[in-house]
Structure formats: C-alpha cells, structure tokens
Amino acid sequence: MSKNMYKAHKKWIEEGLGGDQRGDRWSEFAYLKVHLALSGAMSVTFFMELQIPGKPLMEVAADFRKLSLLSLGRTFVLRTKIERIEYSDNRVHLQWKNDYKDADYTGSTFDYAIIAVPFTVVRQWRLPEIDPTMTNAVKNVAYKTACKVALEYSERFWEKFENPIYGSCSTATDIPGIATICYPPYNLNTTGRASIIGTYIVGSLNHEISRIITMSEEEHVQYTLDAVSEIHGEETRNLYTGNYARKCWSLDAFAAGGWADPLPGQHELYIPEYFKVHKNSE
C-alpha cells in the first residue's frame, strides 16, 4: 500500500481480505465479527465506541485520496454556480444565474461536459434523465464533513511544557465539538507567533458537527479558545493574538461536505458508472 496506493485499492476491491469477501463489502464491524471472530459483546462494544456505523474497512487501512489535473486552455468563467444541465440535439446546455434573485437563467452550450463537482452540490442541480444507477450514485454516495478552527498565539507555549509537544494532532479531548487539537510540525523551538488547530472534528454521522455548525463563526472561535485554555491552562489565554481562521466544509457552497466516503458496497456498485458518458456528460 505504501508503494502503490492505487494498486492496493484495486486489489482490495477485487479480492477483499484474504479472499473472504470483495473488499468493498467489508466494514469495521464485519472485520471484527467475521475475520477476527470476536465475541458478540466485545465486537458490539468496540463498534459502538467507534461511533461510525458502516465505515468501510478500506478507509481504516488508508486515507485514500486521488488528484487529477487537466489542462483547460484559456477560457474560464469563474465564480459561477451551475444549477441546471439540459441535454438536447446531442449537446449539453449548462445554465446558471448571474444573481440568485434573477428569475431567468443564462448559460452556454457545449458538445461535452466533464462534471468535476462533488455530488453534494450536484444533488441540488436539475439534471436530464440519466441511468438510474448513476442517479442513485449522485443521490446516495456518502460524504464526510469536518470543521477546523485555527488560533494564533504570540508564542509556542505548547513546546515549553515539561513534556513539550512538537507537532502532530496529539491532543484528543472529550470536550463536545473539539475532538482533536493539532500543533505545527515546522519551525520547532523558534520564537514569534504560531498557530494551532484548536479543534479538528470529523464525521458524517457525527451529531457534534451538526451542533457546531449552528454556531456563528465568532461563537465557534470563542468556544474553541475556551477549550484550549481549559486543557492547556488559563495563562495561555493571554497569549492569544485574536487572529483565527474557521473552516466548516458543509458550510462551503462549492463543496457542501468534506470528501466522499462511500459506504460498503457503494464503490463496487457505482465506480463503473463514473467511467461512462451520460448524455454527453462525464
């Protein structure tokens, strides 16, 4: 896996774990119950502690990412949110509004379109009738989301503890909505300002995120600052510069989620559809 992530992923999907099942059908729970043959009570207890029902085992084995680059030429239309795709006369018609208050749509017509947009966004589009399996993929592929708040401090107080912290997401807390605190792994033992991620919370079925995103940005930042001060000492509050950054991916209109996190079976069912052209769109 460390040598070739893509081959490892392909082998996992086709062969599973030791040939027991195809890999995309394995979840953490199936691994514990079937492969390790743990007792029912032990399996269920551990599974419930994970709090991620249906999580594919492949995600446990590796943080799988894929990046594709494409040369697009010189013509771009930026800051435009597609809302409709129509198909007629063997051509694709993309439509959008210049302002959300407009009653009418504007748009352009193309021979083909490559849709490189998260399904979480495409779900809000008006689409032409396409293959039912691909329609289900758009509607049902699971996505995870995440929230982060970065706080800037006037000095690296975390590196001055009796047991100093030198980088990594090494502080885990049960304070609701905080999850993990991360520290910069660069410029260690230097002076001057530095930032930490005061909260990094991830989940798809995580109810804490549902609560956190109801907070205003200012409230979320203050909540995070209070948590860091509780964990690392009230004296650290005076080192906070007031500078921060907040990112909750489910609040991003161009993402509406963090990343695709297919449930067991969804890879196997939907991936073949992604390589097909649907009404001149791919």
Short mmCIF file of the C-alpha atoms (twelve columns), coordinates in Angstrom:
data_MODEL
# 
_entry.id   MODEL 
# 
loop_
_atom_site.group_PDB 
_atom_site.id 
_atom_site.type_symbol 
_atom_site.label_atom_id 
_atom_site.label_alt_id 
_atom_site.label_comp_id 
_atom_site.label_asym_id 
_atom_site.label_seq_id 
_atom_site.Cartn_x 
_atom_site.Cartn_y 
_atom_site.Cartn_z 
_atom_site.pdbx_PDB_model_num 
ATOM 1   C CA . MET A 1   0.000   0.000   0.000   1 
ATOM 2   C CA . SER A 2   2.834   2.398   0.812   1 
ATOM 3   C CA . LYS A 3   4.416   1.704   -2.584  1 
ATOM 4   C CA . ASN A 4   1.317   1.969   -4.764  1 
ATOM 5   C CA . MET A 5   -1.939  3.153   -3.227  1 
ATOM 6   C CA . TYR A 6   -3.933  2.703   -6.415  1 
ATOM 7   C CA . LYS A 7   -2.933  -0.934  -6.959  1 
ATOM 8   C CA . ALA A 8   -3.607  -1.684  -3.308  1 
ATOM 9   C CA . HIS A 9   -7.048  -0.138  -3.540  1 
ATOM 10  C CA . LYS A 10  -7.868  -2.103  -6.713  1 
ATOM 11  C CA . LYS A 11  -6.718  -5.354  -5.134  1 
ATOM 12  C CA . TRP A 12  -8.769  -4.639  -2.028  1 
ATOM 13  C CA . ILE A 13  -11.929 -4.055  -4.032  1 
ATOM 14  C CA . GLU A 14  -11.432 -7.189  -6.147  1 
ATOM 15  C CA . GLU A 15  -10.151 -9.649  -3.546  1 
ATOM 16  C CA . GLY A 16  -11.088 -8.379  -0.129  1 
ATOM 17  C CA . LEU A 17  -9.352  -9.608  2.975   1 
ATOM 18  C CA . GLY A 18  -7.676  -12.964 2.425   1 
ATOM 19  C CA . GLY A 19  -10.178 -13.794 -0.292  1 
ATOM 20  C CA . ASP A 20  -13.057 -13.887 2.208   1 
ATOM 21  C CA . GLN A 21  -15.177 -11.242 0.502   1 
ATOM 22  C CA . ARG A 22  -14.752 -8.469  -2.017  1 
ATOM 23  C CA . GLY A 23  -13.143 -5.633  -0.147  1 
ATOM 24  C CA . ASP A 24  -15.794 -3.012  -0.630  1 
ATOM 25  C CA . ARG A 25  -18.240 -5.126  1.359   1 
ATOM 26  C CA . TRP A 26  -16.038 -5.105  4.444   1 
ATOM 27  C CA . SER A 27  -16.797 -2.740  7.274   1 
ATOM 28  C CA . GLU A 28  -15.048 -2.376  10.610  1 
ATOM 29  C CA . PHE A 29  -17.841 -4.361  12.213  1 
ATOM 30  C CA . ALA A 30  -17.569 -7.183  9.636   1 
ATOM 31  C CA . TYR A 31  -13.808 -7.333  10.185  1 
ATOM 32  C CA . LEU A 32  -14.223 -7.690  13.939  1 
ATOM 33  C CA . LYS A 33  -17.115 -10.118 13.818  1 
ATOM 34  C CA . VAL A 34  -16.228 -12.315 10.829  1 
ATOM 35  C CA . HIS A 35  -12.487 -12.159 10.237  1 
ATOM 36  C CA . LEU A 36  -11.309 -11.881 13.834  1 
ATOM 37  C CA . ALA A 37  -14.302 -13.885 15.136  1 
ATOM 38  C CA . LEU A 38  -14.546 -11.773 18.277  1 
ATOM 39  C CA . SER A 39  -17.327 -12.422 20.738  1 
ATOM 40  C CA . GLY A 40  -20.598 -10.635 20.147  1 
ATOM 41  C CA . ALA A 41  -20.349 -8.463  23.216  1 
ATOM 42  C CA . MET A 42  -16.762 -7.455  22.526  1 
ATOM 43  C CA . SER A 43  -17.438 -6.711  18.862  1 
ATOM 44  C CA . VAL A 44  -20.530 -4.652  19.540  1 
ATOM 45  C CA . THR A 45  -18.922 -2.727  22.382  1 
ATOM 46  C CA . PHE A 46  -15.886 -1.775  20.301  1 
ATOM 47  C CA . PHE A 47  -18.066 -0.980  17.303  1 
ATOM 48  C CA . MET A 48  -20.247 1.372   19.313  1 
ATOM 49  C CA . GLU A 49  -17.163 3.152   20.675  1 
ATOM 50  C CA . LEU A 50  -16.091 3.862   17.093  1 
ATOM 51  C CA . GLN A 51  -19.384 5.706   16.554  1 
ATOM 52  C CA . ILE A 52  -19.064 5.326   12.780  1 
ATOM 53  C CA . PRO A 53  -21.675 2.774   11.677  1 
ATOM 54  C CA . GLY A 54  -20.946 1.224   8.287   1 
ATOM 55  C CA . LYS A 55  -17.456 2.678   7.962   1 
ATOM 56  C CA . PRO A 56  -15.585 0.819   5.185   1 
ATOM 57  C CA . LEU A 57  -12.501 -1.040  6.323   1 
ATOM 58  C CA . MET A 58  -10.511 0.324   3.375   1 
ATOM 59  C CA . GLU A 59  -10.728 3.761   4.970   1 
ATOM 60  C CA . VAL A 60  -9.266  2.365   8.161   1 
ATOM 61  C CA . ALA A 61  -6.369  0.874   6.204   1 
ATOM 62  C CA . ALA A 62  -5.527  4.030   4.282   1 
ATOM 63  C CA . ASP A 63  -6.538  7.644   3.823   1 
ATOM 64  C CA . PHE A 64  -7.272  7.287   0.130   1 
ATOM 65  C CA . ARG A 65  -7.057  10.416  -1.967  1 
ATOM 66  C CA . LYS A 66  -6.996  10.997  -5.701  1 
ATOM 67  C CA . LEU A 67  -5.942  14.149  -7.507  1 
ATOM 68  C CA . SER A 68  -6.417  14.670  -11.226 1 
ATOM 69  C CA . LEU A 69  -5.020  17.600  -13.208 1 
ATOM 70  C CA . LEU A 70  -6.396  18.785  -16.510 1 
ATOM 71  C CA . SER A 71  -5.256  21.495  -18.915 1 
ATOM 72  C CA . LEU A 72  -8.293  23.594  -19.736 1 
ATOM 73  C CA . GLY A 73  -6.995  26.246  -22.095 1 
ATOM 74  C CA . ARG A 74  -7.563  29.960  -21.687 1 
ATOM 75  C CA . THR A 75  -11.347 30.401  -21.452 1 
ATOM 76  C CA . PHE A 76  -12.759 30.411  -17.938 1 
ATOM 77  C CA . VAL A 77  -15.956 31.572  -16.295 1 
ATOM 78  C CA . LEU A 78  -15.252 31.988  -12.600 1 
ATOM 79  C CA . ARG A 79  -17.474 32.470  -9.569  1 
ATOM 80  C CA . THR A 80  -20.373 30.809  -11.349 1 
ATOM 81  C CA . LYS A 81  -22.652 28.195  -9.785  1 
ATOM 82  C CA . ILE A 82  -24.176 25.785  -12.284 1 
ATOM 83  C CA . GLU A 83  -27.772 24.972  -11.355 1 
ATOM 84  C CA . ARG A 84  -29.154 23.097  -14.350 1 
ATOM 85  C CA . ILE A 85  -27.992 20.763  -17.088 1 
ATOM 86  C CA . GLU A 86  -30.164 20.139  -20.098 1 
ATOM 87  C CA . TYR A 87  -29.497 17.762  -22.973 1 
ATOM 88  C CA . SER A 88  -30.909 18.206  -26.481 1 
ATOM 89  C CA . ASP A 89  -29.731 17.854  -30.066 1 
ATOM 90  C CA . ASN A 90  -26.815 15.783  -28.801 1 
ATOM 91  C CA . ARG A 91  -25.393 18.765  -26.913 1 
ATOM 92  C CA . VAL A 92  -25.101 19.803  -23.278 1 
ATOM 93  C CA . HIS A 93  -26.642 23.050  -22.037 1 
ATOM 94  C CA . LEU A 94  -25.219 24.381  -18.755 1 
ATOM 95  C CA . GLN A 95  -27.330 27.002  -17.000 1 
ATOM 96  C CA . TRP A 96  -26.752 29.380  -14.111 1 
ATOM 97  C CA . LYS A 97  -27.952 32.674  -12.645 1 
ATOM 98  C CA . ASN A 98  -25.788 35.774  -12.519 1 
ATOM 99  C CA . ASP A 99  -27.589 36.651  -9.295  1 
ATOM 100 C CA . TYR A 100 -29.647 34.281  -7.177  1 
ATOM 101 C CA . LYS A 101 -32.510 36.824  -7.240  1 
ATOM 102 C CA . ASP A 102 -32.764 36.617  -11.040 1 
ATOM 103 C CA . ALA A 103 -35.862 34.928  -12.395 1 
ATOM 104 C CA . ASP A 104 -34.173 33.773  -15.595 1 
ATOM 105 C CA . TYR A 105 -31.146 31.617  -16.264 1 
ATOM 106 C CA . THR A 106 -28.238 32.285  -18.553 1 
ATOM 107 C CA . GLY A 107 -25.903 29.637  -19.890 1 
ATOM 108 C CA . SER A 108 -23.769 28.113  -22.608 1 
ATOM 109 C CA . THR A 109 -23.960 25.074  -24.857 1 
ATOM 110 C CA . PHE A 110 -21.179 22.527  -25.355 1 
ATOM 111 C CA . ASP A 111 -20.545 19.256  -27.135 1 
ATOM 112 C CA . TYR A 112 -19.422 17.549  -23.918 1 
ATOM 113 C CA . ALA A 113 -19.031 18.420  -20.246 1 
ATOM 114 C CA . ILE A 114 -16.773 16.956  -17.568 1 
ATOM 115 C CA . ILE A 115 -18.555 17.351  -14.235 1 
ATOM 116 C CA . ALA A 116 -15.837 17.683  -11.592 1 
ATOM 117 C CA . VAL A 117 -18.208 18.782  -8.832  1 
ATOM 118 C CA . PRO A 118 -18.966 16.974  -5.553  1 
ATOM 119 C CA . PHE A 119 -22.206 15.023  -5.594  1 
ATOM 120 C CA . THR A 120 -23.233 17.009  -2.512  1 
ATOM 121 C CA . VAL A 121 -23.534 20.015  -4.854  1 
ATOM 122 C CA . VAL A 122 -24.797 18.173  -7.937  1 
ATOM 123 C CA . ARG A 123 -27.729 16.891  -5.860  1 
ATOM 124 C CA . GLN A 124 -29.159 20.399  -5.965  1 
ATOM 125 C CA . TRP A 125 -28.992 20.640  -9.754  1 
ATOM 126 C CA . ARG A 126 -31.757 19.982  -12.250 1 
ATOM 127 C CA . LEU A 127 -30.392 17.124  -14.346 1 
ATOM 128 C CA . PRO A 128 -31.508 15.366  -17.520 1 
ATOM 129 C CA . GLU A 129 -32.761 11.818  -17.187 1 
ATOM 130 C CA . ILE A 130 -29.732 9.523   -16.879 1 
ATOM 131 C CA . ASP A 131 -29.085 5.888   -15.974 1 
ATOM 132 C CA . PRO A 132 -30.837 5.008   -12.669 1 
ATOM 133 C CA . THR A 133 -27.634 3.640   -11.136 1 
ATOM 134 C CA . MET A 134 -25.794 6.886   -11.794 1 
ATOM 135 C CA . THR A 135 -28.783 8.828   -10.473 1 
ATOM 136 C CA . ASN A 136 -28.624 6.786   -7.283  1 
ATOM 137 C CA . ALA A 137 -24.882 7.413   -7.022  1 
ATOM 138 C CA . VAL A 138 -25.428 11.165  -7.149  1 
ATOM 139 C CA . LYS A 139 -28.142 10.946  -4.518  1 
ATOM 140 C CA . ASN A 140 -26.683 8.366   -2.176  1 
ATOM 141 C CA . VAL A 141 -22.873 8.329   -2.094  1 
ATOM 142 C CA . ALA A 142 -21.947 9.093   1.490   1 
ATOM 143 C CA . TYR A 143 -19.843 12.138  2.311   1 
ATOM 144 C CA . LYS A 144 -17.972 13.138  5.413   1 
ATOM 145 C CA . THR A 145 -17.522 16.640  6.643   1 
ATOM 146 C CA . ALA A 146 -15.171 18.385  9.039   1 
ATOM 147 C CA . CYS A 147 -14.708 21.599  10.976  1 
ATOM 148 C CA . LYS A 148 -11.440 23.266  11.932  1 
ATOM 149 C CA . VAL A 149 -10.646 26.399  13.896  1 
ATOM 150 C CA . ALA A 150 -7.068  27.721  13.879  1 
ATOM 151 C CA . LEU A 151 -5.946  30.056  16.655  1 
ATOM 152 C CA . GLU A 152 -2.826  32.226  16.593  1 
ATOM 153 C CA . TYR A 153 -0.708  32.681  19.718  1 
ATOM 154 C CA . SER A 154 2.151   35.074  20.356  1 
ATOM 155 C CA . GLU A 155 4.492   32.207  21.243  1 
ATOM 156 C CA . ARG A 156 4.733   28.420  21.032  1 
ATOM 157 C CA . PHE A 157 3.674   27.684  24.592  1 
ATOM 158 C CA . TRP A 158 2.985   24.013  23.765  1 
ATOM 159 C CA . GLU A 159 6.700   23.488  23.104  1 
ATOM 160 C CA . LYS A 160 7.617   24.800  26.568  1 
ATOM 161 C CA . PHE A 161 5.764   22.258  28.697  1 
ATOM 162 C CA . GLU A 162 7.613   19.776  30.883  1 
ATOM 163 C CA . ASN A 163 6.594   17.274  28.221  1 
ATOM 164 C CA . PRO A 164 6.736   19.508  25.127  1 
ATOM 165 C CA . ILE A 165 4.514   18.947  22.117  1 
ATOM 166 C CA . TYR A 166 6.405   19.006  18.827  1 
ATOM 167 C CA . GLY A 167 3.862   18.826  16.055  1 
ATOM 168 C CA . SER A 168 1.067   16.374  15.204  1 
ATOM 169 C CA . CYS A 169 -2.570  16.107  16.231  1 
ATOM 170 C CA . SER A 170 -1.613  14.712  19.595  1 
ATOM 171 C CA . THR A 171 -4.221  16.125  21.961  1 
ATOM 172 C CA . ALA A 172 -7.565  14.311  21.964  1 
ATOM 173 C CA . THR A 173 -10.345 15.538  24.224  1 
ATOM 174 C CA . ASP A 174 -13.862 14.540  25.121  1 
ATOM 175 C CA . ILE A 175 -14.976 18.176  25.233  1 
ATOM 176 C CA . PRO A 176 -18.002 18.159  22.879  1 
ATOM 177 C CA . GLY A 177 -17.255 19.604  19.462  1 
ATOM 178 C CA . ILE A 178 -13.457 19.787  19.894  1 
ATOM 179 C CA . ALA A 179 -12.200 16.249  19.182  1 
ATOM 180 C CA . THR A 180 -8.508  16.864  18.336  1 
ATOM 181 C CA . ILE A 181 -6.006  19.697  18.731  1 
ATOM 182 C CA . CYS A 182 -3.128  19.893  16.225  1 
ATOM 183 C CA . TYR A 183 0.255   21.604  16.560  1 
ATOM 184 C CA . PRO A 184 2.622   22.823  13.812  1 
ATOM 185 C CA . PRO A 185 5.451   20.386  12.972  1 
ATOM 186 C CA . TYR A 186 7.637   23.066  11.385  1 
ATOM 187 C CA . ASN A 187 9.936   25.810  12.745  1 
ATOM 188 C CA . LEU A 188 10.215  23.966  16.039  1 
ATOM 189 C CA . ASN A 189 11.686  25.846  19.000  1 
ATOM 190 C CA . THR A 190 11.548  29.166  17.193  1 
ATOM 191 C CA . THR A 191 10.245  32.449  18.552  1 
ATOM 192 C CA . GLY A 192 7.360   34.576  17.410  1 
ATOM 193 C CA . ARG A 193 3.769   33.867  16.532  1 
ATOM 194 C CA . ALA A 194 2.436   30.438  15.648  1 
ATOM 195 C CA . SER A 195 -0.959  28.848  15.153  1 
ATOM 196 C CA . ILE A 196 -2.582  25.639  16.275  1 
ATOM 197 C CA . ILE A 197 -5.741  23.944  15.089  1 
ATOM 198 C CA . GLY A 198 -7.750  24.306  18.276  1 
ATOM 199 C CA . THR A 199 -10.440 21.936  17.058  1 
ATOM 200 C CA . TYR A 200 -10.482 19.354  14.301  1 
ATOM 201 C CA . ILE A 201 -13.693 17.384  14.276  1 
ATOM 202 C CA . VAL A 202 -14.600 14.936  11.532  1 
ATOM 203 C CA . GLY A 203 -17.703 12.899  10.862  1 
ATOM 204 C CA . SER A 204 -20.628 12.046  8.630   1 
ATOM 205 C CA . LEU A 205 -22.994 10.752  11.312  1 
ATOM 206 C CA . ASN A 206 -21.344 12.872  13.979  1 
ATOM 207 C CA . HIS A 207 -24.010 14.843  15.798  1 
ATOM 208 C CA . GLU A 208 -21.389 17.120  17.351  1 
ATOM 209 C CA . ILE A 209 -20.708 18.653  13.936  1 
ATOM 210 C CA . SER A 210 -24.427 19.258  13.452  1 
ATOM 211 C CA . ARG A 211 -24.362 21.284  16.655  1 
ATOM 212 C CA . ILE A 212 -21.100 23.089  15.961  1 
ATOM 213 C CA . ILE A 213 -22.156 24.414  12.539  1 
ATOM 214 C CA . THR A 214 -25.178 26.100  14.130  1 
ATOM 215 C CA . MET A 215 -22.761 28.397  15.955  1 
ATOM 216 C CA . SER A 216 -21.739 31.690  14.426  1 
ATOM 217 C CA . GLU A 217 -18.088 31.975  13.458  1 
ATOM 218 C CA . GLU A 218 -17.388 34.201  16.463  1 
ATOM 219 C CA . GLU A 219 -19.115 31.828  18.883  1 
ATOM 220 C CA . HIS A 220 -17.283 28.808  17.471  1 
ATOM 221 C CA . VAL A 221 -13.906 30.556  17.799  1 
ATOM 222 C CA . GLN A 222 -14.641 31.604  21.381  1 
ATOM 223 C CA . TYR A 223 -15.775 28.076  22.239  1 
ATOM 224 C CA . THR A 224 -12.518 26.707  20.829  1 
ATOM 225 C CA . LEU A 225 -10.394 29.274  22.675  1 
ATOM 226 C CA . ASP A 226 -12.140 28.379  25.938  1 
ATOM 227 C CA . ALA A 227 -11.469 24.684  25.340  1 
ATOM 228 C CA . VAL A 228 -7.765  25.208  24.608  1 
ATOM 229 C CA . SER A 229 -7.455  27.368  27.719  1 
ATOM 230 C CA . GLU A 230 -9.170  24.680  29.790  1 
ATOM 231 C CA . ILE A 231 -6.800  21.996  28.513  1 
ATOM 232 C CA . HIS A 232 -3.502  23.904  28.482  1 
ATOM 233 C CA . GLY A 233 -4.099  26.390  31.288  1 
ATOM 234 C CA . GLU A 234 -5.803  29.757  31.648  1 
ATOM 235 C CA . GLU A 235 -2.440  31.535  31.354  1 
ATOM 236 C CA . THR A 236 -2.365  30.596  27.666  1 
ATOM 237 C CA . ARG A 237 -5.451  32.727  27.007  1 
ATOM 238 C CA . ASN A 238 -3.355  35.877  27.396  1 
ATOM 239 C CA . LEU A 239 -1.096  34.665  24.569  1 
ATOM 240 C CA . TYR A 240 -3.950  34.519  22.042  1 
ATOM 241 C CA . THR A 241 -3.467  37.275  19.450  1 
ATOM 242 C CA . GLY A 242 -7.095  37.450  18.334  1 
ATOM 243 C CA . ASN A 243 -6.279  36.122  14.866  1 
ATOM 244 C CA . TYR A 244 -8.116  32.993  13.769  1 
ATOM 245 C CA . ALA A 245 -9.457  31.062  10.802  1 
ATOM 246 C CA . ARG A 246 -12.505 28.813  10.690  1 
ATOM 247 C CA . LYS A 247 -13.487 26.273  8.047   1 
ATOM 248 C CA . CYS A 248 -16.547 24.030  8.116   1 
ATOM 249 C CA . TRP A 249 -16.777 22.248  4.789   1 
ATOM 250 C CA . SER A 250 -20.509 21.608  4.967   1 
ATOM 251 C CA . LEU A 251 -20.991 25.392  5.006   1 
ATOM 252 C CA . ASP A 252 -18.983 25.826  1.811   1 
ATOM 253 C CA . ALA A 253 -21.437 26.402  -1.045  1 
ATOM 254 C CA . PHE A 254 -18.995 24.890  -3.560  1 
ATOM 255 C CA . ALA A 255 -18.371 21.736  -1.503  1 
ATOM 256 C CA . ALA A 256 -21.310 21.137  0.872   1 
ATOM 257 C CA . GLY A 257 -19.185 18.472  2.553   1 
ATOM 258 C CA . GLY A 258 -15.597 17.424  3.097   1 
ATOM 259 C CA . TRP A 259 -14.964 14.385  0.892   1 
ATOM 260 C CA . ALA A 260 -16.667 11.301  -0.496  1 
ATOM 261 C CA . ASP A 261 -16.696 8.450   2.000   1 
ATOM 262 C CA . PRO A 262 -18.517 5.572   0.254   1 
ATOM 263 C CA . LEU A 263 -20.258 3.010   2.416   1 
ATOM 264 C CA . PRO A 264 -19.556 -0.708  1.971   1 
ATOM 265 C CA . GLY A 265 -20.788 -1.763  -1.470  1 
ATOM 266 C CA . GLN A 266 -21.021 1.718   -2.965  1 
ATOM 267 C CA . HIS A 267 -17.602 1.523   -4.633  1 
ATOM 268 C CA . GLU A 268 -18.457 -1.768  -6.276  1 
ATOM 269 C CA . LEU A 269 -21.864 -0.574  -7.457  1 
ATOM 270 C CA . TYR A 270 -21.089 2.949   -8.613  1 
ATOM 271 C CA . ILE A 271 -17.493 3.134   -9.855  1 
ATOM 272 C CA . PRO A 272 -18.321 1.552   -13.265 1 
ATOM 273 C CA . GLU A 273 -20.856 4.343   -13.850 1 
ATOM 274 C CA . TYR A 274 -18.228 7.027   -13.312 1 
ATOM 275 C CA . PHE A 275 -16.343 5.861   -16.390 1 
ATOM 276 C CA . LYS A 276 -19.376 6.168   -18.642 1 
ATOM 277 C CA . VAL A 277 -20.616 9.215   -20.563 1 
ATOM 278 C CA . HIS A 278 -24.159 10.169  -19.548 1 
ATOM 279 C CA . LYS A 279 -25.937 12.452  -22.005 1 
ATOM 280 C CA . ASN A 280 -22.583 13.830  -23.185 1 
ATOM 281 C CA . SER A 281 -21.533 14.485  -19.596 1 
ATOM 282 C CA . GLU A 282 -18.907 12.601  -17.642 1 
# 
